[in-house]
XYZ file of C-alpha atoms in Angstrom:
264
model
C -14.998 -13.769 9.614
C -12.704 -17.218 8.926
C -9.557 -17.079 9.541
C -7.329 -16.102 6.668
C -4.900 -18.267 5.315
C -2.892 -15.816 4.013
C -2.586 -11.884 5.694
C -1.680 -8.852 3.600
C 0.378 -6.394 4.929
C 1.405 -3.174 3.549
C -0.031 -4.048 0.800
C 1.399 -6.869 -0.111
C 0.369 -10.453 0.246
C 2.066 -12.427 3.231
C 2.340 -15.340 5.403
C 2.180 -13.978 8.679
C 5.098 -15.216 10.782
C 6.844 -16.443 7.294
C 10.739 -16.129 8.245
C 12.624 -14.905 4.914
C 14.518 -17.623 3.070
C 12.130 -20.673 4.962
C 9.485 -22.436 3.641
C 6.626 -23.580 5.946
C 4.441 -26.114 5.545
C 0.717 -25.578 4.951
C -0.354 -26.426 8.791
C 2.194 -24.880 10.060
C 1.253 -21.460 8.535
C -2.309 -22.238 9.075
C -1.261 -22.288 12.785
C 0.892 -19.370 12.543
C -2.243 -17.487 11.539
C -4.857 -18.734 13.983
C -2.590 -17.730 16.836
C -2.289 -14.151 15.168
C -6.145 -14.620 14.893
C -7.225 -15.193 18.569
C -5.480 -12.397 19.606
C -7.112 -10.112 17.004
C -10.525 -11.810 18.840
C -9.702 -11.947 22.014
C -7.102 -8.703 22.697
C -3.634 -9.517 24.478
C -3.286 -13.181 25.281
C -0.989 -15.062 27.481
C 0.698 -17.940 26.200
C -1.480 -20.341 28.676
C -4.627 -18.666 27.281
C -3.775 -19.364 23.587
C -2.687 -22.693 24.082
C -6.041 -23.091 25.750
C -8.393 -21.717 23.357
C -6.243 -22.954 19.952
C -5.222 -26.674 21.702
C -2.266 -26.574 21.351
C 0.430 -27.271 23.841
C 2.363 -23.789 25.757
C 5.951 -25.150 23.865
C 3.685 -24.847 20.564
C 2.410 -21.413 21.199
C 5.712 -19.864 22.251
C 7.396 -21.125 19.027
C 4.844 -19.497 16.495
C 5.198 -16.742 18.856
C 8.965 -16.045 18.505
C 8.153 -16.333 14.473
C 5.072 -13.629 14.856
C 7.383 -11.264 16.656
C 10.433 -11.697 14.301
C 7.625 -10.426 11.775
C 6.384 -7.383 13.254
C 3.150 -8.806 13.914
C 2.859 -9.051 17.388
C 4.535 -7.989 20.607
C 5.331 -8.859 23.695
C 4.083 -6.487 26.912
C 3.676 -6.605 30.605
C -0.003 -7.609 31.464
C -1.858 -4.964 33.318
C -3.126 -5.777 36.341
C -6.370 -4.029 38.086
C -7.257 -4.004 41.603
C -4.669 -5.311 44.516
C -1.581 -6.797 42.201
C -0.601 -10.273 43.344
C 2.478 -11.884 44.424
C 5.247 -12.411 41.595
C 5.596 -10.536 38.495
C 2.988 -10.138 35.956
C 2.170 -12.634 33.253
C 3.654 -11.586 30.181
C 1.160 -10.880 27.149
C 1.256 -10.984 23.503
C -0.748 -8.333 21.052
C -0.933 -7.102 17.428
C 1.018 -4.499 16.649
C 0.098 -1.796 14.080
C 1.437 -3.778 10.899
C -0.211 -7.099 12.358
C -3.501 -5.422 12.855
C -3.118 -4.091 9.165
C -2.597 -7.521 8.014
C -6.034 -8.218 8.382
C -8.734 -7.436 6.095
C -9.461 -3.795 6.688
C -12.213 -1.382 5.684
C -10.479 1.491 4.668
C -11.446 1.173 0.703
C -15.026 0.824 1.288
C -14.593 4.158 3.924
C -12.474 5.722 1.523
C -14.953 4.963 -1.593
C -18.553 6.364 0.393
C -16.188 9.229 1.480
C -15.728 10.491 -1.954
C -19.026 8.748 -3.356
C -20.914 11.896 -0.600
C -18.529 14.657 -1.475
C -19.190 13.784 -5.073
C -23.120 13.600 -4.597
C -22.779 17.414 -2.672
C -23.533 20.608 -5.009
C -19.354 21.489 -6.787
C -18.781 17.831 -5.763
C -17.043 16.400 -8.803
C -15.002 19.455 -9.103
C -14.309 19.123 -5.274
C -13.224 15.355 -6.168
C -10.723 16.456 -8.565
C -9.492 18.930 -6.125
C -8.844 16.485 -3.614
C -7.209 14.013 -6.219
C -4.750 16.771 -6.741
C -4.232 18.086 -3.407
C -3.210 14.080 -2.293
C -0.842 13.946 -4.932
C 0.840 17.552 -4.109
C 1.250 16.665 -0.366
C 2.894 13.244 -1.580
C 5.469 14.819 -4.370
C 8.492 16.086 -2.382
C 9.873 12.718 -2.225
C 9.122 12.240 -5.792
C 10.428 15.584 -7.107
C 13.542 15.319 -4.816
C 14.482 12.020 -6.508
C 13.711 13.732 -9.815
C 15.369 16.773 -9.579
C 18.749 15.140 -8.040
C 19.208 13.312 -11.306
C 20.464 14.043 -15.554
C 17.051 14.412 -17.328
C 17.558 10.966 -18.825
C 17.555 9.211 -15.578
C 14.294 10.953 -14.329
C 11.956 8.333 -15.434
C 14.267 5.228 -13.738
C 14.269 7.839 -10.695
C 10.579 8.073 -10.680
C 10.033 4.468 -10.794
C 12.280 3.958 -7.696
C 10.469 6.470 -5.531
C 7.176 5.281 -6.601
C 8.451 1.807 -5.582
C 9.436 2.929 -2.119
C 6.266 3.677 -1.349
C 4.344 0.670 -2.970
C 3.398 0.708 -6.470
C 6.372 -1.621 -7.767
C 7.353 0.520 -10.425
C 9.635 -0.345 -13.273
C 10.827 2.231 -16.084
C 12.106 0.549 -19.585
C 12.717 1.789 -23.279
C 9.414 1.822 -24.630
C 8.718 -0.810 -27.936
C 9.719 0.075 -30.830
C 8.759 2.309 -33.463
C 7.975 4.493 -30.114
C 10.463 6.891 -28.989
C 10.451 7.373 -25.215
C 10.379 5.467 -22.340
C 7.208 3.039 -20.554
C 6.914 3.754 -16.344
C 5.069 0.985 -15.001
C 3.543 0.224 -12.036
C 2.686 -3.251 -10.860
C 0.787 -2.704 -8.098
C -1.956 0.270 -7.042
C -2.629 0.909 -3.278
C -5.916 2.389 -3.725
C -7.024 0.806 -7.429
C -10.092 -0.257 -6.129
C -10.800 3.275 -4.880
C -9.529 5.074 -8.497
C -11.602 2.318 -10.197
C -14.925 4.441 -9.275
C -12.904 8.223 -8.688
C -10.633 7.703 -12.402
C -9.771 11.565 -11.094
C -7.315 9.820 -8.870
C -5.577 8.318 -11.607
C -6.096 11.384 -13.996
C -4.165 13.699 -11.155
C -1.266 10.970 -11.216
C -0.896 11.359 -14.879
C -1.068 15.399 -14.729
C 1.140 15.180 -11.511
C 4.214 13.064 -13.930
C 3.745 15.243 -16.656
C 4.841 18.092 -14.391
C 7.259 15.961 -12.667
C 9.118 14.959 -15.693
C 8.688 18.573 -17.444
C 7.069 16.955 -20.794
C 3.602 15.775 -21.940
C 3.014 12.188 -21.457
C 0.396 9.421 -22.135
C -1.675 6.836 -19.678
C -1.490 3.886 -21.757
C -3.124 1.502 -19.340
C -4.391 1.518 -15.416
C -4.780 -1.292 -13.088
C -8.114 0.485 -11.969
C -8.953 0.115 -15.459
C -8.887 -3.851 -15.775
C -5.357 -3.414 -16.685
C -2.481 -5.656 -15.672
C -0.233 -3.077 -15.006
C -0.782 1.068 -15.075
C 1.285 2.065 -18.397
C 2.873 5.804 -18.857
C 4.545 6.784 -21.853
C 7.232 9.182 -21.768
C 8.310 10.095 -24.742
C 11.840 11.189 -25.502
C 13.092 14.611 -25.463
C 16.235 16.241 -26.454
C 16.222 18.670 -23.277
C 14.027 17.813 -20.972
C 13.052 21.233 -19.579
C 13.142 21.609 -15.531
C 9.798 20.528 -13.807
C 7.241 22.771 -14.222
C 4.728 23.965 -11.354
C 0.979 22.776 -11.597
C -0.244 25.946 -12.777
C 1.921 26.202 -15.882
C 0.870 22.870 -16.895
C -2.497 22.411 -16.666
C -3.760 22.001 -20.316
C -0.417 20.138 -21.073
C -1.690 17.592 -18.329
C -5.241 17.436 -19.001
C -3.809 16.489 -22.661
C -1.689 13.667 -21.091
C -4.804 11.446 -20.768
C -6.127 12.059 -23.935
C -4.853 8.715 -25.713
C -6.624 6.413 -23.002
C -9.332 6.912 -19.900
C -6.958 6.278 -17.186
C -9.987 4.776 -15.414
């Protein structure tokens, strides 16, 4: 696999070893990123053994490497040693940590895709997908209906948006256009769009999961899984906005959410 010029991580697009408020210059964050890369191909390196394999000088490596461990991406450890250890302290080694390892290109759609592509293929198994879709989005909500719940009914939406946005999705809330009465949560980003662009049950739990949340019916507009630019909820606007409800009183309320647009 070539090396990446540029590494996501958590999600978002980055230039590994990119210190905040600095802009680096094209070979110097291709270098930045082949040093991140040999280790990913080789395990733990010493600064003498990346210098050696990338040829570039030891002052070189150490430099990028002070940037890469500002950034989370790698670490420093104490080499391990088998056999007799030798004279003098161990050669220090460098390694990916978790969030550099995730900066590379990763699997985990494609597992997560033939997961639910089998279960859906198995005798119940579209009804098992929406179970699942459901079940992902109840073990996520405390977060969500804490931030909801600590709020006046007219800030839930803006609430919403902020916890959604903690955990990824870059979500905004706004007054929705005019003649509409209500308010338009969006979310510029999806995690796992690429996932709820073949299981739309994903993004049809989401919808049923706000319409509880926020205690009143509300529409998908648009859905990133979709083809979408950005996933679109309208919340329209209520005098009293009624305290959440629990999934089971709200069923047909959110199965009616999606009715103005296939979330998927």
């Amino acid at each position: 696999m070539p090396a990446p010029e540029e590494l996501r991580n958590n999600g978002v697009v980055k230039n590994v070893g990119e210190a905040p408020q600095e802009e680096l210059a094209t070979g110097e964050r291709s270098t930045r990123n082949r040093v991140a890369r040999s280790i990913l191909d080789h395990g733990p390196s010493t600064v003498a053994e990346l210098a050696g394999r990338l040829g570039l000088t030891q002052a070189a490596v150490r430099r990028h490497l002070d940037a890469l461990v500002a950034d989370d991406v790698v670490e420093p450890r104490e080499q391990r040693v088998y056999g007799a250890r030798t004279r003098g302290r161990p050669a220090k080694v460098f390694a990916l940590t978790d969030c550099g390892r995730d900066a590379f290109d990763q699997s985990y759609d494609k597992l997560a895709a033939d997961a639910l592509r089998w279960i859906a293929e198995q005798e119940g198994g579209e009804q098992a997908i929406a179970a699942f879709a459901r079940a992902r989005i109840a073990a996520q909500s405390g977060a969500y209906r804490a931030a909801v719940e600590s709020v006046p009914a007219e800030k839930r939406a803006e609430a919403l948006a902020k916890a959604l946005s903690e955990d990824g999705y870059a979500a905004t809330a706004r007054s929705a256009p005019h003649p509409q009465q209500g308010e338009q949560l969006c979310q510029h980003h999806c995690p796992v769009a690429h996932v709820a662009e073949q299981f739309p049950q994903l993004c049809e739990a989401e919808t049923e999961f706000f319409a509880e949340l926020l205690g009143t019916h509300v529409q998908r507009l648009a859905t990133i899984a979709h083809g979408d630019g950005v996933c679109t909820t309208f919340i329209p606007k209520t005098s009293h906005a009624p305290p959440p409800a629990r999934a089971s009183e709200n069923t047909a309320n959110a199965s009616a959410s999606t009715a103005g647009r296939n979330p998927a």
